[in-house]
Amino acid sequence: MKYSLGDRVMSVTIHALLALLAFVTFYPFWNALVISFNSGFDTSLGGVTFWPRAFTLENYDIVFQDSRITNAFFVSILRTVVGTFLSIVFTAVFAYGMTKRELYGRKVYMIIGLVTLYFSGGLIPSYMLIREIGLTNSFWVMVIPGIISVWNMIIFRTFFQGLPVGLEESAKIDGCGDWGTLFRIVLPLSGPVIATLSLFTAIYHWNDWFTPSIYITSEKWLPIQTMLKQILNANIMTEQMAQLDSAAQNAMDQMKNVTTKSLSMATMMVATLPIVCVYPFVQKYFVKGVLIGSMKE
Amino acid sequence: MVVPAILFILIFSYIPMYGTLMAFQDYNIFKGFWESPWVGFKHFEMFFHSPDFWLVMRNTVVISLLKLLIGFPAPILLALMLNEVRKMAFKRIVQTISYLPHFMSWVIVAGFTMSMLSTDNGSINILLQKVNLIDEPVNWLSTTEYFWGILISANVWKEIGFASIIYLAAISGVNPDMYEAASIDGAGKLKQMYLITIPAIMPVVIIFLILAIGNLLSAGFEDILLLATNPALREVSDVLDTYVYRVGIKSSRFSYATAVGLYKAIISIGLLTAANLIARRTGNSLW
């Protein structure tokens, strides 16, 4: 097929714009990575953009020696694993129950669930509730309130309903109860949907910083994102103070090779690390997952 | 099997709904919900008469309209552009990179933004100085004029790629014969995009537009909370949700904040219902 001049101009423009977009998206990440591997003092001299100029692992060394940060990292991992596992199990059980036509009051339960997608009590009443039942300052505040996702329930249910009816019947005949059928027949056949929903739930748990920031005050249970937020805020404070008194700041910087900026970049990289690690493997799932999630009933 | 789930939903979603009644009380932490005195619409009136009201409403409406105006068409444009790329490798690289920020927390994205805009050798300041647009580093995140632009840019940066997935899927559903027929009739690529691709994805666009209208009062929360750390930005950054957070949780004015939250919820329900009514007219009802 022949392309006209107009088509070729358009094609070149589009390729250039897309390349620019990819660069603009990637650069902040790359720059932060570079700064995290650059000596803090050297970074403060300016001009560190694409490559580390004074390569060092010192920033990471200090980050990993900081017990608050390593502790927060493990809290995040624990929260992600426990939170995702419990949420997926409880939601799947809920969804499986909702596929049963003989379930008494099924319509009512569905309405109860659907209403929560549109209405909520809002931040303050939820906050008061959590305080009143004494969940504050515990690990479980990050797991229990959001354990049931009505969206995920609907997606699970749609998937379960698509499974062949005969399978369940033969399981029943072989003596499986409801629980046995769910855990031994239905769930093992639901690999793709479990993978997708687990991925989204896990990312939510890994990234959520707000819940712990209002409910948890003791450092013991602060996850890494919340910790990072505090570090970044402290960083901004120093930057704003530095503007008032840049001479004092310079003197401070020269005393050590590590600056608040290089440290916060290293912490940011640590907090993103798990996502970057799993990203290549899960990419094919989430594209499908978005499409499942967008389907209406 | 559904009992535990329903219990969780009742406790964590319905009790707070009931708890909104706090907005009509002078809630006292020591007396609790049952003993606190009822005061009718006092807190609503207080909010409507306070100088904060107009500021917060203006910011909420302006920020969400800007997000709608720029953030909504951006992924559609990206999907249209990606659709024109024939080299699969290039397409895949661009997509992979553009999806990535969606999976990062707002804390990280705000960290990147601050690092890019920092006066302490932020890349934006370096670049602008190199091309001689500015003489000395600008303190972007402390200046009220720039805040909306920064906020919208960060949002587009984070979500453009991921939001484009759905439009790409819609585009891939278009029958290739149509393009062939059009090109035989002499339509160039631009004309094909305009006459075939865009009309084909219109139903999806309309559904998402309607959904966005229903959320018009949710101008943002995490992004604003994390980017507007400088109190000097409050006059351009405070929206309904951040205001509720600030007066409610930071200053412990529980009843007042609940009233503001309830006000937002009621208008949102109105918007959502109206949006759905429009949707029904166009044959794309949400429920």
Tab-separated table of N, CA and C in Angstrom, chain A residues 1 3 7 10 14-15 17-18 21-22 24-25 27-29 31-32 43-44 46-47 90 93-94 96-98 109 112 115-116 118-119 121 123-129 131-133 144-145 147-148 150 179 182 203 207 209-210 214 225 228-229 232-233 236 239-240 243 261 265 268 271-272 275 279 283 286 290-291 294 296, chain B residues 1-2 4-6 8-9 11-17 19-20 22 27 29 78 81-82 84-85 90 94 96-101 103-105 107-108 111-112 114-116 118-121 123 126 139 142 157 160 162 165-166 169 183 188-190 193 221-222 225-226 229-230 244-245 248-249 254 257-258 269 272 285 287:
chain	number	residue	atom	x	y	z
A	1	MET	N	0.835	-1.202	0.000
A	1	MET	CA	0.000	0.000	0.000
A	1	MET	C	0.870	1.253	0.000
A	3	TYR	N	1.702	5.149	0.829
A	3	TYR	CA	1.313	6.147	1.805
A	3	TYR	C	1.456	7.538	1.218
A	7	ASP	N	0.075	11.232	5.301
A	7	ASP	CA	0.153	10.074	6.188
A	7	ASP	C	1.526	9.933	6.800
A	10	MET	N	2.134	12.545	9.421
A	10	MET	CA	1.390	12.183	10.621
A	10	MET	C	2.101	11.068	11.378
A	14	ILE	N	3.541	11.316	15.151
A	14	ILE	CA	3.041	10.436	16.205
A	14	ILE	C	4.180	9.682	16.863
A	15	HIS	N	5.096	9.160	16.056
A	15	HIS	CA	6.222	8.433	16.644
A	15	HIS	C	7.053	9.347	17.541
A	17	LEU	N	6.029	12.072	19.128
A	17	LEU	CA	5.277	12.377	20.347
A	17	LEU	C	5.303	11.209	21.321
A	18	LEU	N	5.142	10.004	20.792
A	18	LEU	CA	5.134	8.829	21.668
A	18	LEU	C	6.504	8.619	22.305
A	21	LEU	N	6.766	11.068	25.038
A	21	LEU	CA	5.967	10.650	26.187
A	21	LEU	C	6.703	9.567	26.980
A	22	ALA	N	7.258	8.596	26.256
A	22	ALA	CA	7.970	7.524	26.945
A	22	ALA	C	9.151	8.093	27.715
A	24	VAL	N	9.524	11.221	28.889
A	24	VAL	CA	9.051	12.030	30.014
A	24	VAL	C	8.543	11.138	31.148
A	25	THR	N	7.943	10.003	30.790
A	25	THR	CA	7.455	9.093	31.824
A	25	THR	C	8.610	8.397	32.524
A	27	TYR	N	11.931	9.307	32.580
A	27	TYR	CA	13.036	10.093	33.104
A	27	TYR	C	12.999	10.341	34.628
A	28	PRO	N	11.855	10.748	35.195
A	28	PRO	CA	11.865	11.002	36.650
A	28	PRO	C	12.321	9.793	37.443
A	29	PHE	N	11.896	8.619	36.987
A	29	PHE	CA	12.287	7.380	37.642
A	29	PHE	C	13.797	7.172	37.516
A	31	ASN	N	16.120	9.385	36.812
A	31	ASN	CA	16.870	10.419	37.507
A	31	ASN	C	16.947	10.128	39.010
A	32	ALA	N	15.829	9.676	39.585
A	32	ALA	CA	15.828	9.350	41.007
A	32	ALA	C	16.790	8.196	41.277
A	43	THR	N	25.857	15.326	44.351
A	43	THR	CA	24.562	15.701	43.788
A	43	THR	C	24.237	17.158	44.097
A	44	SER	N	24.577	17.583	45.301
A	44	SER	CA	24.216	18.943	45.693
A	44	SER	C	25.017	19.983	44.915
A	46	GLY	N	25.071	19.908	41.783
A	46	GLY	CA	24.183	20.170	40.644
A	46	GLY	C	24.567	19.408	39.394
A	47	GLY	N	23.595	19.325	38.495
A	47	GLY	CA	23.857	18.792	37.171
A	47	GLY	C	23.849	17.279	37.041
A	90	PHE	N	-11.736	-14.284	51.546
A	90	PHE	CA	-13.058	-13.887	52.033
A	90	PHE	C	-13.964	-13.454	50.882
A	93	VAL	N	-15.062	-16.533	48.793
A	93	VAL	CA	-16.094	-17.317	49.483
A	93	VAL	C	-17.442	-16.611	49.360
A	94	PHE	N	-17.412	-15.303	49.565
A	94	PHE	CA	-18.611	-14.480	49.420
A	94	PHE	C	-19.189	-14.647	48.008
A	96	TYR	N	-18.704	-16.998	45.828
A	96	TYR	CA	-19.196	-18.339	45.536
A	96	TYR	C	-20.579	-18.544	46.136
A	97	GLY	N	-20.739	-18.077	47.363
A	97	GLY	CA	-22.056	-18.153	47.989
A	97	GLY	C	-23.106	-17.441	47.151
A	98	MET	N	-22.705	-16.314	46.584
A	98	MET	CA	-23.667	-15.515	45.825
A	98	MET	C	-24.024	-16.138	44.474
A	109	TYR	N	-28.686	-9.403	49.740
A	109	TYR	CA	-27.240	-9.296	49.956
A	109	TYR	C	-26.587	-8.524	48.818
A	112	ILE	N	-27.272	-4.910	49.301
A	112	ILE	CA	-26.430	-4.408	50.391
A	112	ILE	C	-25.022	-4.124	49.890
A	115	VAL	N	-24.930	-1.082	47.122
A	115	VAL	CA	-25.105	0.259	47.682
A	115	VAL	C	-23.761	0.848	48.110
A	116	THR	N	-22.893	-0.024	48.675
A	116	THR	CA	-21.619	0.498	49.169
A	116	THR	C	-20.720	1.000	48.040
A	118	TYR	N	-21.700	2.995	45.802
A	118	TYR	CA	-22.090	4.375	45.503
A	118	TYR	C	-22.125	5.279	46.720
A	119	PHE	N	-22.451	4.706	47.874
A	119	PHE	CA	-22.545	5.529	49.075
A	119	PHE	C	-21.572	5.042	50.124
A	121	GLY	N	-20.092	6.221	54.303
A	121	GLY	CA	-20.273	7.134	55.416
A	121	GLY	C	-19.276	8.272	55.388
A	123	LEU	N	-15.159	9.846	55.487
A	123	LEU	CA	-13.925	9.687	56.257
A	123	LEU	C	-14.134	9.745	57.763
A	124	ILE	N	-14.827	10.781	58.224
A	124	ILE	CA	-14.886	11.000	59.672
A	124	ILE	C	-15.665	9.895	60.396
A	125	PRO	N	-16.895	9.538	59.957
A	125	PRO	CA	-17.589	8.457	60.667
A	125	PRO	C	-16.815	7.140	60.635
A	126	SER	N	-16.125	6.849	59.544
A	126	SER	CA	-15.325	5.617	59.513
A	126	SER	C	-14.193	5.699	60.529
A	127	TYR	N	-13.590	6.859	60.583
A	127	TYR	CA	-12.498	7.072	61.525
A	127	TYR	C	-12.976	6.884	62.963
A	128	MET	N	-14.162	7.442	63.255
A	128	MET	CA	-14.693	7.304	64.607
A	128	MET	C	-14.970	5.833	64.926
A	129	LEU	N	-15.509	5.106	63.931
A	129	LEU	CA	-15.823	3.696	64.145
A	129	LEU	C	-14.552	2.909	64.476
A	131	ARG	N	-11.820	3.947	65.677
A	131	ARG	CA	-11.332	4.303	67.001
A	131	ARG	C	-12.145	3.628	68.084
A	132	GLU	N	-13.463	3.644	67.874
A	132	GLU	CA	-14.334	3.109	68.908
A	132	GLU	C	-14.153	1.601	69.095
A	133	ILE	N	-13.923	0.866	68.010
A	133	ILE	CA	-13.733	-0.570	68.195
A	133	ILE	C	-12.272	-0.895	68.492
A	144	ILE	N	-8.330	-5.535	57.977
A	144	ILE	CA	-9.719	-5.937	58.200
A	144	ILE	C	-10.777	-5.008	57.585
A	145	PRO	N	-10.698	-3.694	57.766
A	145	PRO	CA	-11.806	-2.874	57.242
A	145	PRO	C	-12.042	-3.041	55.744
A	147	ILE	N	-11.443	-5.769	53.929
A	147	ILE	CA	-11.235	-7.175	53.569
A	147	ILE	C	-12.180	-7.640	52.457
A	148	ILE	N	-13.383	-7.063	52.416
A	148	ILE	CA	-14.325	-7.455	51.369
A	148	ILE	C	-14.358	-6.363	50.307
A	150	VAL	N	-16.444	-5.391	47.106
A	150	VAL	CA	-17.661	-5.766	46.382
A	150	VAL	C	-17.376	-5.855	44.872
A	179	TRP	N	-17.943	-26.189	50.704
A	179	TRP	CA	-16.571	-25.718	50.933
A	179	TRP	C	-15.593	-26.518	50.091
A	182	LEU	N	-15.745	-25.533	46.503
A	182	LEU	CA	-15.102	-24.239	46.253
A	182	LEU	C	-13.583	-24.371	46.259
A	203	ILE	N	-1.180	-4.596	45.027
A	203	ILE	CA	-0.656	-3.256	44.725
A	203	ILE	C	-1.317	-2.223	45.619
A	207	ASN	N	0.844	0.077	48.209
A	207	ASN	CA	0.904	1.520	47.986
A	207	ASN	C	0.152	2.357	49.005
A	209	TRP	N	-0.764	4.414	51.874
A	209	TRP	CA	-0.042	5.060	52.973
A	209	TRP	C	-1.009	5.798	53.891
A	210	PHE	N	-2.240	6.049	53.382
A	210	PHE	CA	-3.135	6.931	54.106
A	210	PHE	C	-3.729	6.260	55.347
A	214	ILE	N	-3.336	7.679	59.380
A	214	ILE	CA	-4.274	8.235	60.355
A	214	ILE	C	-4.550	7.291	61.532
A	225	GLN	N	5.552	3.064	52.748
A	225	GLN	CA	5.072	4.258	52.045
A	225	GLN	C	4.787	5.394	53.018
A	228	LEU	N	8.014	6.717	54.180
A	228	LEU	CA	8.618	7.507	53.107
A	228	LEU	C	7.995	8.897	53.048
A	229	LYS	N	6.690	8.942	53.232
A	229	LYS	CA	6.016	10.234	53.195
A	229	LYS	C	6.584	11.151	54.280
A	232	LEU	N	10.041	12.304	53.156
A	232	LEU	CA	9.983	13.323	52.108
A	232	LEU	C	9.551	14.672	52.679
A	233	ASN	N	8.581	14.637	53.591
A	233	ASN	CA	8.132	15.896	54.188
A	233	ASN	C	9.251	16.565	54.966
A	236	ILE	N	11.462	18.238	52.524
A	236	ILE	CA	10.971	19.531	52.045
A	236	ILE	C	11.206	20.608	53.086
A	239	GLU	N	14.592	21.708	52.805
A	239	GLU	CA	14.825	22.519	51.624
A	239	GLU	C	14.299	23.930	51.818
A	240	GLN	N	13.127	24.021	52.441
A	240	GLN	CA	12.574	25.353	52.660
A	240	GLN	C	13.386	26.133	53.687
A	243	GLN	N	16.490	27.538	52.103
A	243	GLN	CA	16.349	28.774	51.354
A	243	GLN	C	16.475	29.978	52.259
A	261	LYS	N	18.383	14.594	50.359
A	261	LYS	CA	17.865	14.294	49.037
A	261	LYS	C	18.329	12.910	48.558
A	265	MET	N	15.832	9.691	47.899
A	265	MET	CA	15.762	9.007	46.609
A	265	MET	C	16.030	7.506	46.777
A	268	MET	N	13.030	5.943	48.233
A	268	MET	CA	11.981	5.821	47.223
A	268	MET	C	12.217	4.607	46.334
A	271	ALA	N	11.235	1.550	48.143
A	271	ALA	CA	9.780	1.413	48.248
A	271	ALA	C	9.147	1.010	46.922
A	272	THR	N	9.817	1.269	45.815
A	272	THR	CA	9.258	0.918	44.499
A	272	THR	C	9.754	-0.428	44.025
A	275	ILE	N	7.519	-3.490	43.203
A	275	ILE	CA	6.637	-3.284	42.055
A	275	ILE	C	7.411	-3.440	40.755
A	279	TYR	N	6.582	-6.320	38.052
A	279	TYR	CA	5.935	-5.698	36.902
A	279	TYR	C	6.071	-6.465	35.584
A	283	GLN	N	2.498	-8.014	33.747
A	283	GLN	CA	1.938	-7.065	32.795
A	283	GLN	C	0.837	-7.679	31.941
A	286	PHE	N	-2.538	-7.839	33.891
A	286	PHE	CA	-3.369	-6.704	34.264
A	286	PHE	C	-4.102	-6.108	33.075
A	290	VAL	N	-7.993	-5.443	33.524
A	290	VAL	CA	-8.724	-4.192	33.348
A	290	VAL	C	-9.969	-4.453	32.516
A	291	LEU	N	-9.824	-5.316	31.535
A	291	LEU	CA	-10.966	-5.583	30.667
A	291	LEU	C	-12.037	-6.385	31.396
A	294	SER	N	-13.872	-4.004	33.657
A	294	SER	CA	-14.697	-2.985	33.029
A	294	SER	C	-16.019	-3.550	32.532
A	296	LYS	N	-19.608	-4.900	32.500
A	296	LYS	CA	-20.743	-4.715	33.393
A	296	LYS	C	-21.454	-6.049	33.534
B	1	MET	N	-22.195	-19.139	53.699
B	1	MET	CA	-20.885	-18.691	53.202
B	1	MET	C	-20.807	-17.176	53.049
B	2	VAL	N	-21.962	-16.569	52.857
B	2	VAL	CA	-21.916	-15.121	52.653
B	2	VAL	C	-22.014	-14.340	53.960
B	4	PRO	N	-20.101	-14.065	56.808
B	4	PRO	CA	-18.980	-13.233	57.272
B	4	PRO	C	-18.813	-11.976	56.429
B	5	ALA	N	-18.926	-12.131	55.116
B	5	ALA	CA	-18.732	-10.973	54.232
B	5	ALA	C	-19.778	-9.906	54.504
B	6	ILE	N	-21.034	-10.349	54.625
B	6	ILE	CA	-22.098	-9.375	54.874
B	6	ILE	C	-21.862	-8.663	56.206
B	8	PHE	N	-18.955	-8.045	57.635
B	8	PHE	CA	-17.896	-7.055	57.425
B	8	PHE	C	-18.451	-5.808	56.736
B	9	ILE	N	-19.287	-6.045	55.721
B	9	ILE	CA	-19.837	-4.895	54.996
B	9	ILE	C	-20.727	-4.061	55.912
B	11	ILE	N	-20.627	-3.804	59.143
B	11	ILE	CA	-19.869	-3.089	60.168
B	11	ILE	C	-19.097	-1.925	59.559
B	12	PHE	N	-18.321	-2.206	58.508
B	12	PHE	CA	-17.380	-1.186	58.059
B	12	PHE	C	-17.949	-0.231	57.011
B	13	SER	N	-19.098	-0.549	56.424
B	13	SER	CA	-19.685	0.400	55.481
B	13	SER	C	-20.980	0.997	55.991
B	14	TYR	N	-21.802	0.184	56.652
B	14	TYR	CA	-23.115	0.701	57.030
B	14	TYR	C	-23.110	1.449	58.350
B	15	ILE	N	-22.309	1.003	59.309
B	15	ILE	CA	-22.253	1.759	60.567
B	15	ILE	C	-21.747	3.180	60.314
B	16	PRO	N	-20.689	3.375	59.495
B	16	PRO	CA	-20.304	4.760	59.189
B	16	PRO	C	-21.414	5.546	58.487
B	17	MET	N	-22.208	4.885	57.633
B	17	MET	CA	-23.313	5.602	56.996
B	17	MET	C	-24.271	6.126	58.050
B	19	GLY	N	-23.462	6.609	61.080
B	19	GLY	CA	-22.679	7.560	61.871
B	19	GLY	C	-22.676	8.963	61.306
B	20	THR	N	-23.039	9.092	60.020
B	20	THR	CA	-23.075	10.436	59.424
B	20	THR	C	-24.041	11.344	60.168
B	22	MET	N	-23.943	12.156	62.914
B	22	MET	CA	-23.087	13.011	63.713
B	22	MET	C	-23.067	14.453	63.206
B	27	TYR	N	-21.008	16.648	68.410
B	27	TYR	CA	-20.406	15.400	68.873
B	27	TYR	C	-19.333	15.684	69.910
B	29	ILE	N	-16.547	13.734	72.237
B	29	ILE	CA	-15.842	12.461	72.291
B	29	ILE	C	-16.070	11.732	73.609
B	78	LEU	N	-3.774	9.326	23.432
B	78	LEU	CA	-2.672	8.356	23.453
B	78	LEU	C	-3.077	7.069	22.742
B	81	MET	N	-3.059	7.535	19.062
B	81	MET	CA	-1.700	7.572	18.529
B	81	MET	C	-1.079	6.182	18.513
B	82	LEU	N	-1.249	5.440	19.619
B	82	LEU	CA	-0.677	4.087	19.679
B	82	LEU	C	-1.249	3.211	18.582
B	84	GLU	N	-1.862	3.978	15.657
B	84	GLU	CA	-1.253	4.251	14.359
B	84	GLU	C	0.133	3.638	14.224
B	85	VAL	N	0.681	3.159	15.349
B	85	VAL	CA	2.039	2.611	15.296
B	85	VAL	C	1.998	1.194	14.742
B	90	PHE	N	8.130	-1.065	19.139
B	90	PHE	CA	8.043	0.327	19.606
B	90	PHE	C	6.769	0.545	20.424
B	94	VAL	N	6.561	1.684	24.421
B	94	VAL	CA	5.844	2.883	24.877
B	94	VAL	C	4.757	2.497	25.875
B	96	THR	N	4.513	-0.240	27.800
B	96	THR	CA	5.071	-0.733	29.056
B	96	THR	C	5.509	0.418	29.948
B	97	ILE	N	6.175	1.390	29.351
B	97	ILE	CA	6.637	2.526	30.152
B	97	ILE	C	5.457	3.358	30.637
B	98	SER	N	4.478	3.577	29.760
B	98	SER	CA	3.403	4.485	30.159
B	98	SER	C	2.471	3.863	31.203
B	99	TYR	N	2.389	2.541	31.277
B	99	TYR	CA	1.549	1.912	32.318
B	99	TYR	C	2.199	2.005	33.691
B	100	LEU	N	3.514	1.993	33.709
B	100	LEU	CA	4.246	1.813	34.968
B	100	LEU	C	3.837	2.769	36.101
B	101	PRO	N	3.708	4.077	35.834
B	101	PRO	CA	3.421	4.980	36.964
B	101	PRO	C	2.111	4.678	37.675
B	103	PHE	N	1.104	2.040	38.774
B	103	PHE	CA	1.313	1.073	39.852
B	103	PHE	C	2.147	1.620	40.997
B	104	MET	N	2.571	2.863	40.863
B	104	MET	CA	3.340	3.441	41.960
B	104	MET	C	2.398	4.232	42.855
B	105	SER	N	2.754	4.315	44.122
B	105	SER	CA	1.891	5.046	45.045
B	105	SER	C	2.043	6.543	44.800
B	107	VAL	N	2.718	8.588	46.953
B	107	VAL	CA	3.881	9.065	47.714
B	107	VAL	C	5.099	9.126	46.800
B	108	ILE	N	5.286	8.056	46.028
B	108	ILE	CA	6.432	7.993	45.116
B	108	ILE	C	6.288	9.050	44.023
B	111	GLY	N	7.032	12.271	45.295
B	111	GLY	CA	8.485	12.354	45.497
B	111	GLY	C	9.206	12.693	44.207
B	112	PHE	N	8.819	12.022	43.132
B	112	PHE	CA	9.406	12.328	41.817
B	112	PHE	C	9.141	13.787	41.438
B	114	MET	N	8.501	16.335	43.291
B	114	MET	CA	9.292	17.266	44.090
B	114	MET	C	10.745	17.255	43.666
B	115	SER	N	11.242	16.069	43.377
B	115	SER	CA	12.636	15.978	42.975
B	115	SER	C	12.864	16.689	41.638
B	116	MET	N	11.921	16.516	40.699
B	116	MET	CA	12.049	17.166	39.392
B	116	MET	C	11.984	18.680	39.523
B	118	SER	N	12.547	20.492	42.246
B	118	SER	CA	13.300	21.042	43.360
B	118	SER	C	14.218	22.195	42.932
B	119	THR	N	14.369	23.168	43.841
B	119	THR	CA	15.321	24.250	43.543
B	119	THR	C	16.742	23.743	43.709
B	120	ASP	N	16.874	22.677	44.458
B	120	ASP	CA	18.176	22.075	44.706
B	120	ASP	C	18.501	21.121	43.547
B	121	ASN	N	18.783	21.663	42.386
B	121	ASN	CA	19.157	20.899	41.204
B	121	ASN	C	18.070	19.993	40.651
B	123	SER	N	15.623	18.646	37.884
B	123	SER	CA	15.906	18.605	36.444
B	123	SER	C	15.183	19.700	35.663
B	126	ILE	N	17.102	22.872	35.986
B	126	ILE	CA	18.351	22.772	35.211
B	126	ILE	C	18.063	22.979	33.733
B	139	ASN	N	11.038	28.254	42.645
B	139	ASN	CA	10.504	27.389	43.690
B	139	ASN	C	9.061	27.013	43.322
B	142	SER	N	6.097	26.151	45.812
B	142	SER	CA	5.683	27.084	46.855
B	142	SER	C	4.924	28.249	46.257
B	157	TRP	N	0.537	12.380	34.032
B	157	TRP	CA	1.746	11.552	33.992
B	157	TRP	C	1.465	10.162	34.579
B	160	ILE	N	-2.151	8.387	32.420
B	160	ILE	CA	-2.469	8.417	30.981
B	160	ILE	C	-2.350	7.031	30.334
B	162	PHE	N	-2.325	3.918	31.650
B	162	PHE	CA	-3.239	2.894	32.113
B	162	PHE	C	-4.659	3.145	31.629
B	165	ILE	N	-5.695	1.879	28.142
B	165	ILE	CA	-5.915	0.454	27.844
B	165	ILE	C	-7.326	0.210	27.335
B	166	ILE	N	-8.280	0.808	28.035
B	166	ILE	CA	-9.675	0.544	27.728
B	166	ILE	C	-10.027	1.050	26.327
B	169	ALA	N	-8.557	-1.188	23.714
B	169	ALA	CA	-9.378	-2.389	23.547
B	169	ALA	C	-10.569	-2.085	22.644
B	183	SER	N	-9.706	3.438	2.804
B	183	SER	CA	-8.487	3.812	2.093
B	183	SER	C	-8.677	3.631	0.586
B	188	GLY	N	-7.210	9.435	3.847
B	188	GLY	CA	-5.885	9.329	4.451
B	188	GLY	C	-6.005	8.826	5.884
B	189	LYS	N	-4.854	8.656	6.543
B	189	LYS	CA	-4.846	8.126	7.911
B	189	LYS	C	-5.628	9.030	8.871
B	190	LEU	N	-5.429	10.328	8.714
B	190	LEU	CA	-6.080	11.268	9.607
B	190	LEU	C	-7.594	11.201	9.445
B	193	MET	N	-8.945	8.083	11.030
B	193	MET	CA	-9.023	8.214	12.479
B	193	MET	C	-10.294	8.984	12.849
B	221	PHE	N	-7.471	13.638	46.313
B	221	PHE	CA	-7.235	13.615	47.745
B	221	PHE	C	-5.756	13.360	48.019
B	222	GLU	N	-5.331	12.147	47.690
B	222	GLU	CA	-3.937	11.799	47.954
B	222	GLU	C	-2.989	12.736	47.239
B	225	LEU	N	-3.013	16.145	48.899
B	225	LEU	CA	-2.438	16.046	50.242
B	225	LEU	C	-0.912	15.955	50.180
B	226	LEU	N	-0.418	15.224	49.178
B	226	LEU	CA	1.026	14.979	49.119
B	226	LEU	C	1.785	16.078	48.394
B	229	THR	N	2.215	20.330	50.301
B	229	THR	CA	2.690	20.247	51.679
B	229	THR	C	2.949	21.631	52.244
B	230	ASN	N	3.157	22.594	51.374
B	230	ASN	CA	3.416	23.952	51.831
B	230	ASN	C	2.082	24.637	52.172
B	244	VAL	N	-12.164	18.224	54.662
B	244	VAL	CA	-12.742	17.304	55.651
B	244	VAL	C	-11.641	16.666	56.477
B	245	TYR	N	-10.598	16.226	55.791
B	245	TYR	CA	-9.475	15.579	56.478
B	245	TYR	C	-8.812	16.536	57.462
B	248	GLY	N	-11.384	17.709	60.203
B	248	GLY	CA	-11.888	16.563	60.954
B	248	GLY	C	-10.802	15.869	61.737
B	249	ILE	N	-9.809	15.363	61.016
B	249	ILE	CA	-8.840	14.513	61.694
B	249	ILE	C	-7.702	15.322	62.299
B	254	PHE	N	-15.101	16.957	64.652
B	254	PHE	CA	-15.715	15.808	63.988
B	254	PHE	C	-17.065	16.124	63.346
B	257	ALA	N	-16.772	18.488	60.261
B	257	ALA	CA	-16.189	17.806	59.105
B	257	ALA	C	-17.170	16.801	58.508
B	258	THR	N	-17.911	16.114	59.400
B	258	THR	CA	-18.900	15.165	58.894
B	258	THR	C	-19.962	15.880	58.078
B	269	ILE	N	-24.366	12.510	44.882
B	269	ILE	CA	-25.465	11.610	44.524
B	269	ILE	C	-26.330	12.275	43.462
B	272	LEU	N	-24.516	12.137	40.201
B	272	LEU	CA	-24.503	10.775	39.679
B	272	LEU	C	-25.847	10.420	39.059
B	285	SER	N	-27.018	3.384	29.939
B	285	SER	CA	-27.277	3.456	31.369
B	285	SER	C	-26.248	2.697	32.194
B	287	TRP	N	-26.844	1.768	35.495
B	287	TRP	CA	-27.481	0.746	36.319
B	287	TRP	C	-28.939	0.603	35.986
